XYZ file of C-alpha atoms in Angstrom:
334
model
C -12.279 20.564 -21.784
C -12.916 17.973 -24.403
C -14.584 14.666 -23.663
C -11.455 12.773 -24.736
C -9.042 14.400 -22.321
C -10.575 15.603 -19.079
C -13.578 14.979 -16.957
C -16.793 16.872 -17.650
C -18.167 16.951 -14.111
C -20.622 19.871 -13.679
C -18.756 21.341 -10.691
C -15.307 21.497 -9.211
C -13.538 18.099 -9.260
C -12.631 18.386 -5.588
C -16.277 18.946 -4.659
C -17.356 15.973 -6.769
C -14.697 13.777 -5.148
C -15.721 14.839 -1.644
C -19.391 14.160 -2.398
C -18.775 10.634 -3.751
C -15.858 9.576 -1.547
C -17.869 7.640 1.049
C -19.696 5.509 -1.492
C -16.514 4.682 -3.409
C -14.395 4.094 -0.314
C -16.818 1.763 1.437
C -17.490 -0.072 -1.825
C -13.765 -0.752 -2.186
C -13.505 -2.101 1.360
C -16.639 -4.221 0.909
C -15.341 -5.570 -2.413
C -12.092 -6.656 -0.778
C -13.875 -8.349 2.128
C -16.388 -10.154 -0.102
C -13.630 -11.351 -2.406
C -11.344 -12.816 0.236
C -14.137 -14.237 2.433
C -15.910 -15.822 -0.534
C -12.684 -17.358 -1.854
C -11.658 -18.732 1.537
C -15.152 -20.127 2.151
C -15.149 -21.915 -1.192
C -11.635 -23.278 -0.657
C -12.367 -24.600 2.828
C -15.621 -26.159 1.652
C -13.757 -28.092 -1.003
C -11.169 -29.268 1.522
C -13.342 -32.233 2.519
C -14.212 -33.118 -1.075
C -12.891 -36.411 -2.510
C -9.284 -36.153 -3.630
C -8.363 -36.529 -7.268
C -6.882 -40.013 -6.712
C -9.907 -41.372 -4.866
C -12.480 -43.465 -6.714
C -10.537 -43.510 -9.972
C -11.593 -46.319 -12.337
C -8.973 -47.088 -14.968
C -9.763 -48.344 -18.437
C -8.344 -51.781 -17.582
C -10.601 -52.033 -14.514
C -13.637 -50.944 -16.498
C -12.955 -53.453 -19.299
C -12.350 -56.250 -16.796
C -15.593 -55.553 -14.942
C -17.510 -55.326 -18.190
C -16.106 -58.661 -19.403
C -17.045 -60.250 -16.070
C -20.558 -58.830 -16.291
C -20.046 -56.603 -13.258
C -21.261 -53.021 -12.928
C -18.668 -50.289 -13.180
C -18.480 -48.444 -9.820
C -18.824 -44.666 -9.674
C -15.557 -42.832 -10.305
C -14.000 -39.686 -8.868
C -16.200 -37.340 -10.871
C -19.325 -39.013 -9.517
C -18.009 -38.863 -5.949
C -17.169 -35.169 -6.334
C -20.581 -34.333 -7.789
C -22.295 -36.263 -5.025
C -20.312 -34.383 -2.378
C -21.079 -30.979 -3.920
C -24.729 -31.915 -4.252
C -25.027 -32.657 -0.541
C -23.036 -29.546 0.558
C -24.522 -26.841 -1.655
C -24.995 -24.135 1.012
C -21.340 -23.046 1.432
C -20.749 -23.104 -2.332
C -23.802 -20.961 -3.058
C -22.792 -18.531 -0.301
C -19.292 -18.383 -1.764
C -20.796 -17.706 -5.195
C -22.866 -14.805 -3.825
C -19.884 -13.251 -2.034
C -17.564 -13.552 -5.038
C -20.216 -12.103 -7.325
C -20.795 -9.177 -4.965
C -17.051 -8.622 -4.717
C -16.774 -8.396 -8.488
C -19.688 -5.969 -8.836
C -18.485 -3.755 -5.971
C -15.143 -3.335 -7.705
C -16.587 -0.853 -10.188
C -17.491 2.104 -7.852
C -13.925 2.611 -6.546
C -12.401 2.061 -9.990
C -14.869 4.484 -11.539
C -14.185 7.035 -8.806
C -10.429 6.708 -9.257
C -10.859 6.977 -13.024
C -12.797 10.262 -12.747
C -10.305 11.670 -10.243
C -7.365 10.806 -12.508
C -9.149 12.050 -15.616
C -9.651 15.444 -13.977
C -5.872 15.791 -13.712
C -4.280 13.970 -16.653
C -5.206 13.003 -20.189
C -7.169 9.759 -20.077
C -9.479 8.045 -22.550
C -12.914 6.821 -21.490
C -11.865 3.310 -22.499
C -10.710 2.689 -18.957
C -14.166 3.445 -17.536
C -15.934 1.302 -20.147
C -13.757 -1.762 -19.623
C -14.071 -1.332 -15.851
C -17.878 -1.380 -16.023
C -18.017 -4.301 -18.467
C -15.400 -6.235 -16.555
C -16.969 -5.766 -13.118
C -20.418 -6.835 -14.319
C -19.169 -9.770 -16.407
C -16.696 -11.014 -13.828
C -19.039 -10.663 -10.862
C -22.199 -12.074 -12.408
C -20.275 -14.724 -14.353
C -18.631 -16.076 -11.195
C -21.867 -16.103 -9.209
C -23.890 -17.834 -11.926
C -21.151 -20.362 -12.753
C -20.655 -21.470 -9.147
C -24.372 -21.445 -8.401
C -25.249 -23.448 -11.504
C -22.523 -25.970 -10.708
C -23.825 -26.425 -7.162
C -27.435 -26.823 -8.338
C -26.380 -29.296 -11.023
C -24.520 -31.309 -8.411
C -27.639 -31.271 -6.216
C -29.700 -32.689 -9.066
C -27.093 -35.422 -9.562
C -27.150 -36.299 -5.846
C -30.939 -36.626 -5.957
C -30.926 -38.680 -9.181
C -30.495 -42.378 -9.803
C -27.754 -42.285 -12.427
C -24.445 -42.193 -10.528
C -22.125 -42.705 -13.469
C -19.171 -40.475 -14.285
C -20.875 -39.356 -17.492
C -23.905 -38.145 -15.569
C -21.665 -36.392 -13.030
C -19.697 -34.634 -15.753
C -22.901 -33.476 -17.413
C -24.248 -32.200 -14.093
C -21.113 -30.244 -13.185
C -20.527 -28.834 -16.682
C -24.128 -27.989 -17.529
C -24.726 -25.396 -20.271
C -25.587 -22.607 -17.826
C -22.404 -23.115 -15.838
C -20.251 -23.381 -18.956
C -21.675 -20.173 -20.454
C -21.276 -18.314 -17.166
C -17.635 -19.412 -16.889
C -16.947 -18.007 -20.340
C -18.601 -14.715 -19.354
C -16.531 -14.634 -16.149
C -13.295 -15.204 -18.074
C -14.056 -12.442 -20.562
C -15.127 -10.156 -17.746
C -11.928 -10.932 -15.853
C -9.870 -10.014 -18.918
C -11.743 -6.711 -19.286
C -11.384 -5.974 -15.571
C -7.670 -6.737 -15.753
C -7.242 -4.114 -18.489
C -9.187 -1.619 -16.379
C -6.981 -2.212 -13.340
C -3.827 -1.607 -15.362
C -5.110 1.526 -17.135
C -6.659 3.212 -14.096
C -3.921 2.342 -11.596
C -1.115 3.620 -13.824
C -3.070 6.769 -14.753
C -3.774 7.524 -11.085
C -0.093 7.018 -10.295
C 0.842 9.379 -13.129
C -1.530 11.998 -11.691
C -0.036 11.591 -8.227
C -3.216 10.140 -6.684
C -1.548 6.798 -5.964
C 1.951 6.172 -4.734
C 4.329 4.246 -6.946
C 3.807 1.172 -4.790
C 0.009 1.356 -5.055
C 0.104 2.091 -8.772
C 2.397 -0.806 -9.642
C 0.517 -3.130 -7.295
C -2.750 -2.184 -9.022
C -1.259 -3.232 -12.358
C -0.135 -6.514 -10.771
C -3.692 -7.068 -9.507
C -4.872 -6.750 -13.094
C -2.376 -9.409 -14.168
C -3.580 -11.796 -11.446
C -7.092 -11.702 -12.925
C -5.701 -13.390 -16.037
C -2.807 -15.427 -14.659
C -3.297 -17.942 -11.811
C -1.156 -15.959 -9.362
C -3.758 -14.979 -6.771
C -6.265 -17.807 -6.467
C -7.798 -16.521 -3.219
C -7.803 -12.880 -4.298
C -5.690 -11.795 -1.323
C -3.596 -9.303 -3.307
C -6.699 -7.824 -4.919
C -8.475 -7.585 -1.557
C -5.471 -5.847 0.013
C -5.275 -3.327 -2.817
C -9.005 -2.589 -2.713
C -8.955 -2.182 1.065
C -5.967 0.174 0.870
C -7.667 2.167 -1.883
C -10.834 2.422 0.196
C -8.947 3.798 3.200
C -7.096 6.220 0.926
C -10.341 7.529 -0.586
C -11.937 7.865 2.853
C -8.890 9.713 4.148
C -8.273 7.370 7.075
C -4.594 8.448 7.192
C -4.607 12.136 6.093
C -0.868 12.533 6.738
C -0.120 9.820 4.145
C -2.612 11.048 1.552
C -0.845 12.196 -1.637
C -0.900 15.945 -2.307
C -2.720 15.494 -5.624
C -5.982 14.789 -3.750
C -6.024 18.356 -2.376
C -5.595 20.193 -5.695
C -7.465 19.784 -9.021
C -4.268 19.156 -10.956
C -1.613 16.513 -11.324
C 1.224 16.370 -8.810
C 3.587 13.868 -10.442
C 5.921 11.841 -8.295
C 9.589 12.864 -8.623
C 11.881 10.818 -10.807
C 14.772 8.803 -9.411
C 17.207 11.574 -10.406
C 15.102 14.173 -8.597
C 14.868 11.943 -5.527
C 18.659 11.581 -5.473
C 19.101 15.351 -5.824
C 16.649 16.008 -2.996
C 18.427 13.532 -0.740
C 21.808 15.093 -1.552
C 20.479 18.599 -0.838
C 19.006 17.422 2.464
C 22.309 15.760 3.371
C 24.243 18.929 2.626
C 21.783 20.991 4.635
C 22.149 18.647 7.613
C 25.946 18.717 7.270
C 25.944 22.534 7.132
C 23.693 22.691 10.166
C 25.983 20.348 12.071
C 29.054 22.433 11.079
C 27.288 25.623 12.195
C 26.366 24.093 15.530
C 29.917 22.826 16.010
C 31.372 26.293 15.285
C 28.925 27.895 17.724
C 29.817 25.379 20.435
C 33.560 25.985 19.865
C 33.068 29.740 20.182
C 31.113 29.325 23.422
C 33.760 26.986 24.830
C 36.514 29.502 23.965
C 34.626 32.277 25.740
C 34.142 30.080 28.823
C 37.866 29.232 28.940
C 38.779 32.887 28.537
C 36.514 33.834 31.432
C 38.146 31.229 33.704
C 41.771 32.553 33.157
C 42.613 35.344 35.733
C 43.444 38.740 34.253
C 47.038 40.053 34.895
C 47.260 42.783 37.575
C 48.868 46.115 36.743
C 52.173 46.885 38.603
C 51.593 48.812 41.858
C 53.938 51.754 42.924
C 56.143 51.215 45.976
C 54.808 52.752 49.166
C 56.887 55.605 50.655
C 58.018 55.266 54.278
C 56.200 57.529 56.686
C 58.035 60.540 58.241
C 59.620 59.901 61.674
C 59.671 56.159 61.305
C 62.525 54.323 62.957
C 65.112 52.969 60.517
C 65.489 49.291 60.171
C 68.497 47.760 61.999
C 70.070 46.608 58.821
C 70.309 50.169 57.577
C 72.384 51.189 60.653
C 74.895 48.449 60.047
C 75.376 49.594 56.497
C 76.026 53.155 57.729
C 78.620 51.970 60.255
C 80.542 50.115 57.621
C 80.729 53.217 55.484
C 82.175 55.262 58.325
C 84.892 52.833 59.065
C-alpha cells in the first residue's frame, strides 16, 4: 500500500477501528452537544440585549445637539457594549463550549477518514484540512467571543461611553484576528466535511443520507444556513452512535469487512425491487395452487362413491308363492 492511496496502520484496519471507536464515538457526541448548547446559550444571552433600533442617534440629532452645546447621548453600540460588559459570564461559557465543540470535531472526522482510506483511494488532504480546520475554527471562535466579552467588560468599567469607544472595545485587535482565524478554520473544516463524508459514503461506511448530509454540514460552515449548529450537531451525534455501534442492525456492512461495500445504484435498486416483487408473486401463486389442490381433494372426499350393482337374491326352496303369482297362473289356464 502506498501512502497516497490506502491507510498505513500497523495492524488490521478492523482491529484499529475497534481499538479507537470509543474515543472517536464519544468525541463526536460531545462535539455535537457542546456545539448546540454553546450556540443556544449565546443566542439566549443576547435575547435581552438592546435591539438594533434602540438608542440610535442620527446625524441630524448629533448635529443639533452639538450646535446647542449639548452632549451627544450614548448610541446603540454603547448600550450593547455596556450590556455585554455586565453579562460576561454566559458569553464566556458559550465561547468555551463552542471552542470545545470545534476541537472535538477532529477525532471523529479523523477516525472516519482512516476507516474510509483503508477501503477506497483517498488523499491525505482530507485529514490535513480536518486538523487545521478543527483547531482554527474551535480556537478562533473561543478567542473571538472571549475577547469581545472582555473588551465589553472594560468598556462597562470605563468612563468613556461613546459609540467610538464601544466600537473599539467590541472590535479589539485580538477579537478581530481571532474572527479571521475562525473564518479560515471554518472554510478548511467545511472542505474536510465534504471530502470525508463523500469518501465514507463511497466506501459504504455511511448511508447515502448521512453522506449527503455531511456534505451539507460542510456547506453550512461557510453559508449562514445553520446559525445554531443544529444540523452539524445532529450529524455528529448520529456519527458517534454509528461508530459506537448503538444500533448494530442498522450498521452498514462495510464496517465488518476491510474493504469497500459500495451502495447499489438506482438501476440496481430497481432491479432488486423487481426481483423481490416477482419472487413474492411466484410465492403467492404457489400458495394459491397448493390451496386449490387441497380444496379439490377435500371436495372429492366429501362426494359419496357409487356402489357396485348387487345380484338379485334367489328365493328359498319351499317358500310360499306370492298371491299375485297365483292370479297370473289362473288367467293363463282360462
